[in-house]
Coordinates of C-alpha atoms and ligand atoms in Angstrom, one line a residue:
M1 CA -14.4 -38.5 -25.8
A2 CA -14.9 -35.0 -27.0
K3 CA -11.6 -35.1 -29.0
A4 CA -12.9 -37.9 -31.2
N5 CA -16.0 -35.8 -32.0
A6 CA -14.1 -32.9 -33.1
A7 CA -11.6 -34.8 -35.0
K8 CA -14.5 -36.1 -37.1
K9 CA -16.2 -32.8 -37.3
S10 CA -13.0 -31.1 -38.3
S11 CA -11.7 -33.5 -41.1
P12 CA -10.1 -31.2 -43.6
S13 CA -11.9 -30.6 -46.9
K14 CA -10.7 -29.1 -50.1
S15 CA -13.3 -26.4 -50.5
T16 CA -12.5 -24.6 -47.3
A17 CA -8.8 -25.0 -47.6
K18 CA -8.7 -22.0 -49.8
T19 CA -10.6 -19.6 -47.5
Q20 CA -9.0 -18.2 -44.5
A21 CA -11.0 -19.2 -41.5
A22 CA -11.7 -16.7 -38.6
Q23 CA -9.5 -17.3 -35.6
Y24 CA -10.9 -17.0 -32.1
H25 CA -9.0 -16.9 -28.8
N26 CA -9.5 -17.4 -25.1
F27 CA -10.7 -14.5 -23.0
I28 CA -8.6 -14.1 -19.9
N29 CA -8.3 -11.1 -17.7
G30 CA -10.1 -8.9 -20.3
Q31 CA -7.7 -9.9 -23.1
W32 CA -8.2 -12.2 -26.1
V33 CA -5.3 -14.6 -26.0
P34 CA -4.3 -17.8 -27.9
A35 CA -3.7 -21.1 -26.0
A36 CA -0.3 -21.0 -24.3
S37 CA 0.7 -24.0 -26.6
G38 CA -0.6 -22.2 -29.7
A39 CA -2.8 -25.2 -30.4
T40 CA -6.2 -24.7 -32.1
F41 CA -9.1 -26.8 -33.2
E42 CA -11.6 -26.4 -36.0
N43 CA -15.3 -25.8 -35.7
R44 CA -17.4 -26.8 -38.7
N45 CA -21.0 -26.3 -39.7
P46 CA -22.9 -29.5 -39.0
A47 CA -25.3 -28.7 -41.9
D48 CA -22.4 -28.6 -44.3
T49 CA -19.0 -29.7 -43.0
R50 CA -17.3 -28.0 -46.0
D51 CA -18.1 -24.7 -44.1
L52 CA -15.4 -24.0 -41.5
V53 CA -16.9 -21.7 -38.9
G54 CA -13.5 -20.9 -37.3
T55 CA -10.6 -22.1 -35.4
F56 CA -10.5 -21.9 -31.6
A57 CA -7.9 -22.2 -28.8
D58 CA -7.3 -25.8 -27.9
S59 CA -6.7 -25.0 -24.2
A60 CA -4.9 -27.0 -21.6
A61 CA -4.1 -26.8 -17.9
E62 CA -1.8 -23.8 -18.3
D63 CA -4.6 -21.8 -19.9
V64 CA -7.0 -22.8 -17.2
D65 CA -4.5 -21.8 -14.5
R66 CA -4.2 -18.3 -16.1
A67 CA -8.0 -17.9 -16.4
V68 CA -8.6 -19.0 -12.8
A69 CA -5.8 -16.7 -11.6
A70 CA -7.5 -13.8 -13.3
A71 CA -10.8 -14.7 -11.8
R72 CA -9.2 -15.0 -8.3
E73 CA -7.5 -11.6 -8.8
A74 CA -10.8 -9.9 -9.8
Y75 CA -12.9 -11.5 -7.1
P76 CA -12.2 -9.4 -4.0
S77 CA -13.2 -6.0 -5.6
W78 CA -16.0 -7.5 -7.6
R79 CA -17.4 -9.0 -4.4
L80 CA -17.5 -5.6 -2.8
Y81 CA -18.8 -3.8 -5.8
P82 CA -22.5 -3.1 -4.9
A83 CA -24.9 -5.6 -6.3
P84 CA -27.2 -3.0 -7.9
K85 CA -24.1 -1.7 -9.8
R86 CA -23.2 -5.3 -10.8
A87 CA -26.8 -5.5 -12.0
E88 CA -26.4 -2.3 -14.1
L89 CA -23.7 -4.1 -16.1
V90 CA -25.9 -7.1 -16.5
F91 CA -28.7 -4.9 -17.8
K92 CA -26.2 -3.5 -20.3
V93 CA -25.3 -7.1 -21.4
A94 CA -29.0 -7.7 -22.0
D95 CA -29.3 -4.6 -24.2
I96 CA -26.3 -5.6 -26.2
L97 CA -27.7 -9.1 -26.7
V98 CA -31.0 -7.5 -27.9
R99 CA -29.1 -5.4 -30.4
R100 CA -27.0 -8.2 -31.6
K101 CA -29.6 -11.0 -31.5
D102 CA -29.8 -11.6 -35.2
E103 CA -26.1 -11.9 -35.7
I104 CA -25.6 -14.0 -32.6
S105 CA -28.4 -16.3 -33.7
R106 CA -27.0 -16.7 -37.2
D107 CA -23.6 -17.6 -35.9
M108 CA -25.3 -20.1 -33.6
T109 CA -27.2 -21.8 -36.4
R110 CA -24.0 -22.0 -38.4
E111 CA -22.1 -23.7 -35.7
M112 CA -24.7 -26.0 -34.2
G113 CA -27.4 -26.4 -36.8
K114 CA -30.8 -25.6 -35.2
V115 CA -33.0 -23.5 -37.3
L116 CA -32.8 -19.7 -37.1
K117 CA -36.1 -19.3 -35.3
E118 CA -34.8 -21.6 -32.6
T119 CA -31.4 -20.0 -32.3
G120 CA -33.3 -16.7 -32.0
G121 CA -35.2 -18.4 -29.1
D122 CA -31.9 -19.5 -27.5
T123 CA -30.5 -15.9 -27.7
Q124 CA -33.8 -14.6 -26.4
E125 CA -33.6 -17.0 -23.4
A126 CA -30.2 -15.4 -22.5
I127 CA -31.8 -11.9 -22.9
D128 CA -34.7 -12.9 -20.6
M129 CA -32.2 -14.3 -18.1
A130 CA -30.2 -11.2 -18.1
Y131 CA -33.2 -8.9 -17.4
F132 CA -34.5 -11.3 -14.8
V133 CA -31.1 -11.7 -13.0
A134 CA -30.3 -8.0 -13.2
G135 CA -33.6 -7.3 -11.3
E136 CA -32.2 -9.4 -8.5
G137 CA -29.4 -6.8 -8.0
R138 CA -31.9 -4.8 -5.9
R139 CA -33.3 -7.8 -4.1
L140 CA -31.1 -10.8 -3.3
Y141 CA -33.3 -11.0 -0.2
G142 CA -32.4 -12.7 3.0
H143 CA -34.5 -12.8 6.1
T144 CA -34.8 -10.7 9.1
T145 CA -36.3 -12.7 11.9
T146 CA -36.9 -12.9 15.7
S147 CA -34.4 -13.8 18.4
E148 CA -34.8 -16.1 21.4
L149 CA -33.1 -13.4 23.4
K150 CA -34.0 -9.9 24.4
N151 CA -32.4 -7.0 22.7
K152 CA -30.9 -9.1 20.0
F153 CA -31.4 -8.8 16.2
A154 CA -31.1 -11.7 13.7
M155 CA -30.9 -11.8 9.9
S156 CA -29.5 -13.9 7.1
V157 CA -27.7 -12.5 4.0
R158 CA -26.3 -14.0 0.9
D159 CA -22.6 -13.8 0.3
S160 CA -20.7 -14.8 -2.9
V161 CA -18.6 -18.0 -2.9
G162 CA -15.6 -17.2 -5.1
V163 CA -14.4 -18.5 -8.4
C164 CA -16.9 -20.6 -10.3
G165 CA -16.0 -23.1 -13.1
L166 CA -18.8 -23.5 -15.6
I167 CA -19.0 -26.3 -18.2
T168 CA -21.7 -25.8 -20.8
P169 CA -23.2 -27.9 -23.6
W170 CA -23.8 -27.3 -27.3
N171 CA -27.5 -27.7 -27.6
F172 CA -28.3 -24.3 -25.9
P173 CA -25.0 -22.6 -26.6
I174 CA -25.9 -19.2 -25.1
A175 CA -29.0 -19.8 -23.0
I176 CA -27.3 -22.3 -20.8
P177 CA -24.1 -20.3 -20.3
S178 CA -26.5 -17.4 -19.4
W179 CA -28.2 -19.5 -16.7
K180 CA -24.8 -20.0 -15.1
I181 CA -22.7 -16.9 -15.8
L182 CA -25.3 -14.3 -15.0
P183 CA -26.5 -15.4 -11.5
A184 CA -22.9 -16.2 -10.6
I185 CA -21.5 -12.7 -11.3
L186 CA -24.6 -10.9 -10.1
A187 CA -24.1 -12.6 -6.8
G188 CA -20.5 -11.3 -6.7
N189 CA -18.5 -14.3 -7.9
T190 CA -16.1 -14.4 -10.8
V191 CA -16.2 -17.1 -13.4
V192 CA -14.3 -19.2 -15.9
I193 CA -16.4 -20.9 -18.6
K194 CA -15.4 -23.8 -20.8
P195 CA -18.0 -24.0 -23.6
A196 CA -18.7 -27.2 -25.5
E197 CA -16.1 -27.7 -28.2
D198 CA -18.9 -27.8 -30.8
T199 CA -20.2 -24.3 -29.9
P200 CA -17.4 -22.0 -28.8
L201 CA -18.4 -19.2 -31.1
S202 CA -21.7 -18.6 -29.4
V203 CA -19.9 -18.2 -26.1
V204 CA -17.3 -15.9 -27.8
N205 CA -20.3 -13.8 -28.8
F206 CA -21.7 -13.8 -25.3
V207 CA -18.4 -12.9 -23.8
K208 CA -18.0 -10.0 -26.2
A209 CA -21.2 -8.6 -24.8
F210 CA -19.6 -8.6 -21.3
E211 CA -16.5 -7.0 -22.7
E212 CA -18.6 -4.3 -24.5
A213 CA -20.7 -3.7 -21.3
G214 CA -17.5 -2.8 -19.5
L215 CA -17.2 -5.6 -17.0
P216 CA -14.0 -5.3 -15.0
A217 CA -11.2 -7.6 -16.4
G218 CA -11.1 -11.1 -14.9
V219 CA -14.8 -11.2 -13.8
V220 CA -15.8 -13.4 -16.8
N221 CA -13.1 -15.5 -18.4
M222 CA -13.4 -18.1 -21.1
V223 CA -11.2 -21.0 -22.2
T224 CA -12.2 -23.1 -25.2
G225 CA -11.3 -26.7 -25.8
F226 CA -12.1 -30.2 -24.8
G227 CA -13.4 -31.9 -21.7
A228 CA -10.4 -34.0 -20.9
T229 CA -7.8 -31.3 -21.5
A230 CA -9.6 -28.0 -20.5
G231 CA -12.7 -29.1 -18.6
A232 CA -11.0 -31.5 -16.2
P233 CA -8.3 -29.1 -15.0
L234 CA -11.0 -26.4 -14.4
I235 CA -13.1 -28.8 -12.3
K236 CA -10.1 -29.9 -10.3
H237 CA -8.5 -26.5 -9.8
P238 CA -8.1 -25.8 -6.1
T239 CA -9.2 -22.2 -6.4
V240 CA -12.5 -23.1 -8.1
R241 CA -15.1 -23.2 -5.4
V242 CA -18.2 -23.9 -7.4
V243 CA -18.6 -26.2 -10.4
S244 CA -21.7 -26.0 -12.5
F245 CA -22.1 -28.5 -15.3
T246 CA -24.7 -29.3 -17.9
G247 CA -24.2 -32.4 -20.1
S248 CA -24.4 -36.1 -20.1
T249 CA -25.2 -38.2 -17.0
A250 CA -22.0 -40.2 -17.4
T251 CA -19.8 -37.1 -17.4
G252 CA -21.8 -35.5 -14.6
R253 CA -21.3 -38.5 -12.3
V254 CA -17.6 -38.3 -12.8
I255 CA -17.6 -34.6 -12.0
S256 CA -19.8 -35.3 -9.0
T257 CA -17.3 -37.7 -7.6
E258 CA -14.3 -35.5 -8.3
T259 CA -15.8 -32.3 -6.9
A260 CA -17.0 -34.2 -3.8
A261 CA -13.5 -35.5 -3.1
L262 CA -12.2 -31.9 -3.4
G263 CA -15.0 -30.5 -1.2
K264 CA -16.4 -28.2 -3.9
R265 CA -20.0 -27.1 -4.5
C266 CA -21.3 -28.8 -7.6
S267 CA -24.5 -28.4 -9.6
L268 CA -25.3 -30.9 -12.2
E269 CA -27.9 -30.8 -15.0
M270 CA -27.9 -34.0 -17.0
G271 CA -30.1 -36.3 -19.1
G272 CA -33.8 -36.7 -19.6
K273 CA -36.3 -39.2 -21.0
N274 CA -39.3 -37.0 -21.0
C275 CA -42.8 -38.1 -21.8
I276 CA -46.1 -36.7 -23.1
I277 CA -49.1 -38.5 -21.7
V278 CA -52.1 -38.4 -24.0
M279 CA -55.3 -39.4 -22.4
D280 CA -58.4 -40.5 -24.3
D281 CA -60.2 -37.3 -23.5
A282 CA -57.4 -35.1 -24.9
N283 CA -57.7 -32.7 -27.7
L284 CA -55.9 -35.0 -30.1
D285 CA -54.9 -32.4 -32.7
L286 CA -53.4 -30.2 -30.0
A287 CA -51.5 -33.2 -28.6
V288 CA -50.1 -34.2 -32.0
E289 CA -49.0 -30.6 -32.6
G290 CA -47.3 -30.5 -29.2
A291 CA -45.7 -33.9 -29.7
L292 CA -44.3 -32.8 -33.1
W293 CA -42.7 -29.7 -31.5
G294 CA -41.6 -31.5 -28.3
A295 CA -40.0 -34.4 -30.2
F296 CA -38.4 -32.7 -33.2
G297 CA -37.7 -29.2 -32.1
T298 CA -33.9 -28.7 -32.0
S299 CA -33.8 -32.1 -33.8
G300 CA -34.7 -33.7 -30.5
Q301 CA -31.5 -32.5 -29.0
R302 CA -32.9 -31.0 -25.8
C303 CA -32.6 -32.4 -22.3
T304 CA -36.3 -31.6 -22.3
A305 CA -37.2 -33.3 -25.6
S306 CA -40.4 -35.3 -25.7
S307 CA -38.8 -38.7 -26.5
R308 CA -41.7 -40.8 -25.2
M309 CA -45.4 -40.6 -26.0
I310 CA -47.5 -42.5 -23.5
V311 CA -50.9 -42.8 -25.2
H312 CA -54.2 -44.2 -24.1
K313 CA -55.1 -47.4 -26.0
K314 CA -58.4 -45.9 -27.2
V315 CA -56.6 -43.1 -29.2
V316 CA -53.1 -44.6 -29.8
K317 CA -53.7 -45.7 -33.4
K318 CA -55.1 -42.4 -34.4
F319 CA -52.4 -40.4 -32.6
T320 CA -49.5 -42.5 -33.9
A321 CA -50.7 -42.3 -37.5
A322 CA -51.2 -38.5 -37.2
L323 CA -47.8 -37.9 -35.6
A324 CA -46.0 -40.1 -38.1
E325 CA -47.8 -38.3 -41.0
R326 CA -46.8 -34.9 -39.6
A327 CA -43.2 -36.0 -38.9
K328 CA -42.9 -37.1 -42.6
G329 CA -44.0 -33.6 -43.6
L330 CA -41.4 -31.8 -41.7
R331 CA -38.8 -30.0 -43.9
V332 CA -35.4 -31.1 -42.9
G333 CA -32.3 -29.1 -44.0
P334 CA -29.8 -26.4 -43.2
G335 CA -31.2 -24.1 -40.4
L336 CA -30.1 -20.9 -42.2
D337 CA -32.6 -21.6 -44.9
L338 CA -35.9 -20.2 -43.5
K339 CA -38.1 -22.8 -45.1
N340 CA -36.6 -25.6 -43.1
E341 CA -38.1 -26.8 -39.8
V342 CA -35.6 -29.3 -38.6
G343 CA -31.8 -28.9 -38.8
P344 CA -29.0 -31.4 -38.6
V345 CA -27.7 -33.1 -35.5
I346 CA -24.5 -31.8 -34.0
N347 CA -21.7 -34.1 -35.2
Q348 CA -20.8 -37.4 -36.8
K349 CA -20.4 -39.2 -33.5
Q350 CA -23.8 -38.1 -32.3
M351 CA -25.4 -39.0 -35.7
E352 CA -23.9 -42.5 -35.4
K353 CA -25.2 -42.9 -31.9
I354 CA -28.7 -41.8 -32.9
L355 CA -28.7 -44.2 -36.0
G356 CA -27.5 -46.9 -33.6
Y357 CA -30.5 -46.4 -31.4
I358 CA -32.8 -46.5 -34.5
E359 CA -31.2 -49.8 -35.4
I360 CA -31.9 -51.1 -31.8
G361 CA -35.5 -49.9 -32.1
K362 CA -36.0 -51.9 -35.3
T363 CA -34.2 -55.0 -34.2
K364 CA -33.7 -55.6 -30.5
D365 CA -36.8 -53.6 -29.4
K366 CA -38.9 -54.8 -32.3
A367 CA -40.7 -51.5 -32.4
K368 CA -42.7 -50.5 -35.4
L369 CA -41.0 -47.8 -37.5
M370 CA -43.7 -45.3 -38.5
S371 CA -41.6 -42.5 -40.0
G372 CA -38.0 -41.6 -40.7
G373 CA -35.4 -44.1 -39.4
E374 CA -32.6 -43.0 -41.7
R375 CA -29.9 -40.5 -42.5
L376 CA -30.8 -38.0 -45.2
T377 CA -28.2 -37.7 -47.9
E378 CA -30.0 -36.2 -50.9
G379 CA -28.0 -33.5 -52.7
D380 CA -26.1 -31.2 -50.4
L381 CA -27.6 -32.9 -47.3
K382 CA -24.9 -35.5 -47.7
H383 CA -22.4 -32.9 -46.4
G384 CA -24.3 -32.6 -43.2
Y385 CA -25.6 -34.8 -40.4
F386 CA -29.3 -35.0 -41.1
I387 CA -31.6 -37.6 -39.7
A388 CA -35.3 -37.9 -40.8
P389 CA -37.7 -37.3 -37.9
T390 CA -38.4 -40.8 -36.6
V391 CA -41.5 -42.1 -34.9
F392 CA -41.6 -45.6 -33.5
G393 CA -44.9 -47.2 -32.6
D394 CA -45.8 -50.2 -30.4
V395 CA -42.8 -49.6 -28.1
A396 CA -42.6 -51.5 -24.9
P397 CA -42.1 -49.3 -21.8
N398 CA -38.9 -51.1 -21.0
A399 CA -37.5 -51.1 -24.5
V400 CA -34.0 -49.6 -24.9
I401 CA -35.3 -46.7 -27.0
A402 CA -37.9 -46.0 -24.3
Q403 CA -35.4 -46.0 -21.5
E404 CA -32.2 -44.4 -22.7
E405 CA -31.6 -40.8 -23.7
I406 CA -31.1 -40.7 -27.5
F407 CA -30.7 -36.9 -27.9
G408 CA -31.9 -36.9 -31.5
P409 CA -35.1 -36.7 -33.7
V410 CA -36.5 -40.0 -32.4
T411 CA -39.6 -40.6 -30.4
S412 CA -41.4 -43.7 -29.1
V413 CA -45.1 -44.2 -28.8
I414 CA -46.0 -46.5 -25.8
T415 CA -49.6 -47.7 -25.2
C416 CA -51.1 -47.3 -21.8
D417 CA -54.4 -48.9 -20.5
S418 CA -55.3 -46.2 -17.9
F419 CA -54.3 -43.0 -16.3
E420 CA -52.6 -44.9 -13.4
N421 CA -50.8 -47.1 -15.9
A422 CA -49.6 -43.9 -17.8
I423 CA -48.1 -42.4 -14.6
E424 CA -46.4 -45.7 -13.8
I425 CA -44.8 -45.8 -17.2
A426 CA -43.9 -42.2 -17.1
N427 CA -42.1 -42.6 -13.8
G428 CA -40.4 -45.9 -14.9
V429 CA -37.2 -44.3 -16.2
E430 CA -33.9 -43.4 -14.7
Y431 CA -34.4 -39.7 -15.4
G432 CA -36.8 -37.0 -14.0
L433 CA -36.5 -33.7 -15.9
S434 CA -39.8 -32.9 -17.7
A435 CA -43.2 -34.6 -18.2
S436 CA -46.5 -33.5 -19.7
I437 CA -50.1 -34.6 -19.9
Y438 CA -52.8 -33.8 -22.4
T439 CA -56.2 -34.2 -20.9
A440 CA -59.5 -32.2 -20.5
D441 CA -60.0 -33.7 -17.0
V442 CA -58.9 -31.3 -14.3
N443 CA -58.8 -34.0 -11.7
R444 CA -56.4 -36.1 -13.8
A445 CA -54.3 -33.0 -14.6
F446 CA -53.8 -32.2 -10.9
T447 CA -53.2 -35.9 -10.0
A448 CA -50.5 -36.0 -12.7
M449 CA -48.9 -32.8 -11.5
R450 CA -48.7 -34.4 -8.0
D451 CA -47.5 -37.8 -9.0
L452 CA -45.1 -37.3 -12.0
Q453 CA -41.6 -37.6 -10.6
T454 CA -40.1 -34.7 -12.6
G455 CA -38.7 -31.3 -11.8
I456 CA -40.9 -29.8 -14.6
C457 CA -44.5 -30.6 -15.5
Y458 CA -46.8 -29.4 -18.2
V459 CA -50.5 -29.7 -18.8
N460 CA -51.7 -29.5 -22.4
A461 CA -48.3 -28.4 -23.7
P462 CA -45.2 -30.4 -24.6
T463 CA -42.2 -31.1 -22.4
I464 CA -40.0 -28.3 -23.8
G465 CA -40.2 -24.5 -23.3
A466 CA -39.3 -23.8 -19.7
E467 CA -39.1 -20.0 -18.8
V468 CA -36.1 -18.5 -17.1
H469 CA -37.9 -17.2 -14.0
L470 CA -38.9 -20.6 -12.8
P471 CA -36.5 -23.2 -11.4
F472 CA -35.2 -25.5 -14.1
G473 CA -33.9 -29.0 -13.3
G474 CA -34.8 -32.5 -12.6
T475 CA -35.0 -35.4 -10.1
K476 CA -33.4 -38.9 -10.1
G477 CA -30.7 -39.3 -12.7
T478 CA -31.3 -35.8 -14.2
G479 CA -29.6 -33.8 -11.4
N480 CA -28.2 -33.6 -8.0
G481 CA -30.9 -31.4 -6.4
H482 CA -29.9 -28.0 -7.7
R483 CA -31.9 -25.8 -10.0
E484 CA -31.0 -23.3 -12.6
G485 CA -33.3 -20.3 -13.5
G486 CA -35.6 -18.6 -11.0
I487 CA -34.2 -17.2 -7.8
E488 CA -33.3 -20.8 -7.0
A489 CA -30.3 -20.3 -9.3
F490 CA -28.7 -18.2 -6.6
E491 CA -28.5 -21.1 -4.2
I492 CA -25.4 -22.7 -5.7
F493 CA -23.7 -19.4 -6.3
T494 CA -24.2 -17.9 -2.8
E495 CA -23.3 -18.9 0.7
W496 CA -25.8 -18.0 3.4
K497 CA -24.5 -16.0 6.3
S498 CA -26.5 -15.7 9.5
L499 CA -25.9 -12.5 11.5
Y500 CA -26.7 -11.9 15.2
I501 CA -26.5 -8.5 16.7
D502 CA -26.8 -8.3 20.5
Y503 CA -27.6 -4.8 21.7
S504 CA -28.4 -5.8 25.3
G505 CA -25.0 -4.9 26.7
V506 CA -24.9 -8.1 28.8
L507 CA -23.8 -11.6 28.0
Q508 CA -26.9 -13.6 26.9
K509 CA -26.6 -17.3 26.3
A510 CA -28.8 -18.9 23.7
Q511 CA -30.4 -22.2 24.7
I512 CA -29.1 -21.9 28.3
E513 CA -31.6 -21.3 31.1
D514 CA -30.4 -18.8 33.8
Ligands
UN1_1 C1 -31.9 -28.1 -22.5 O1 -32.5 -28.8 -23.3 O2 -30.9 -28.4 -22.0 O3 -37.2 -25.9 -21.7 C2 -32.5 -26.8 -22.1 C3 -36.6 -25.8 -22.8 C4 -35.6 -24.8 -23.0 C5 -34.3 -25.1 -22.4 C6 -33.8 -26.5 -22.7 N1 -36.1 -23.5 -22.5 O4 -36.8 -26.7 -23.6

């Protein structure tokens, strides 16, 4: 699956053949090493595929074995290294990211396309996460509690689990790895990360921060490559105790089955079909502004993207016209050019998938195309994967484009008759990540917060923009009950241990009457 992507992304071109591309290796046991086979793959700029970002190790089971062995070797002493000391290293990582934010963000825009302001936000999210998680080094609280028996003390503490296998996506190439690596290592685990094949450079940059901070060898390891050849052996490796995955629902379900069969802990963060409800009493200008950002920020390639607008019949005409107008006005182009507001989509396969959904919207779904609806190929744009911000109007709640995750700059406006009808439409999808409501009515706002079946809910703001100190994740097809971010992130990366200390000097029997 992933291989096909990269093959398209990496088709050779004359203009780059002359320049020597940078070569990047795996990071195993504190060393930068090529794949055991010597194989590499290319990473190209989706805004201009003539630009070769670099070549990366095309890893396989042997590389995964080495990385996992390094993580296992490092684990016993890292586990016993005091958590506040582990936190000091994480604070150092944060400071390094602050210092290198611009450079990291530029590399990120070059390898995955989103505009510089947004890659800055992505890097900032990793910085925020590092400061937040590092603070936990002096907390990681458990409970002290009462005992049923006299002269007996009881408490619970968190322990680490062991080696964690982390599989991360390309849309938040450093933020999402930070959600996984940082709580994992702060809690005393060691990790092997396999970044998306479209964005290995961002994780190379992240790993360099751990190296510079002086993390012991083997605590953080990285193998680059593809899902089938590098991701699968990592997930299945018997030493790997925790798997944390962010990506498609289809892949997540496979991982869920495989890890269950092997008795591993598994956290999944998958798709979304997030909606903005706009009621007739909403501040319409604010709602349009929010919808524009929610639908077209990151070219719609967020799990949290606002891909459905559920709008009250009294204001739907006005809202749709205004949103389409604003969408037409967005400047689409390479993200490194500061005047652009929307970058390309990630690769050819993804572009074709999005264009396929646009076609379904026009034909099968019989929706009304209000803006965009096509690939942009003018001038140098033809060298990249640009799609015009697309708004569909008159979309039925059960239309394909209103049900399936498109992961591109496409949003659907659905008309609702009432608040109750809006909630029903909102909940009528397979996913449950994020939802929002624009209303001036506090009663409606609270009812929506109560009844929307999503892990994240916004009032008078779009569906994107979660902050790292609150739990992130979703219900239904979006996840499997775990959360990233917040102190809840530690649940998957720690094992609870209950401790009983009997200082009575006699045998006391719980639950047994004398
Ligand atoms: C994602 O799209 O997978 O809430 C993550 C947001 C960002 C994270 C998105 N802070 O939109």
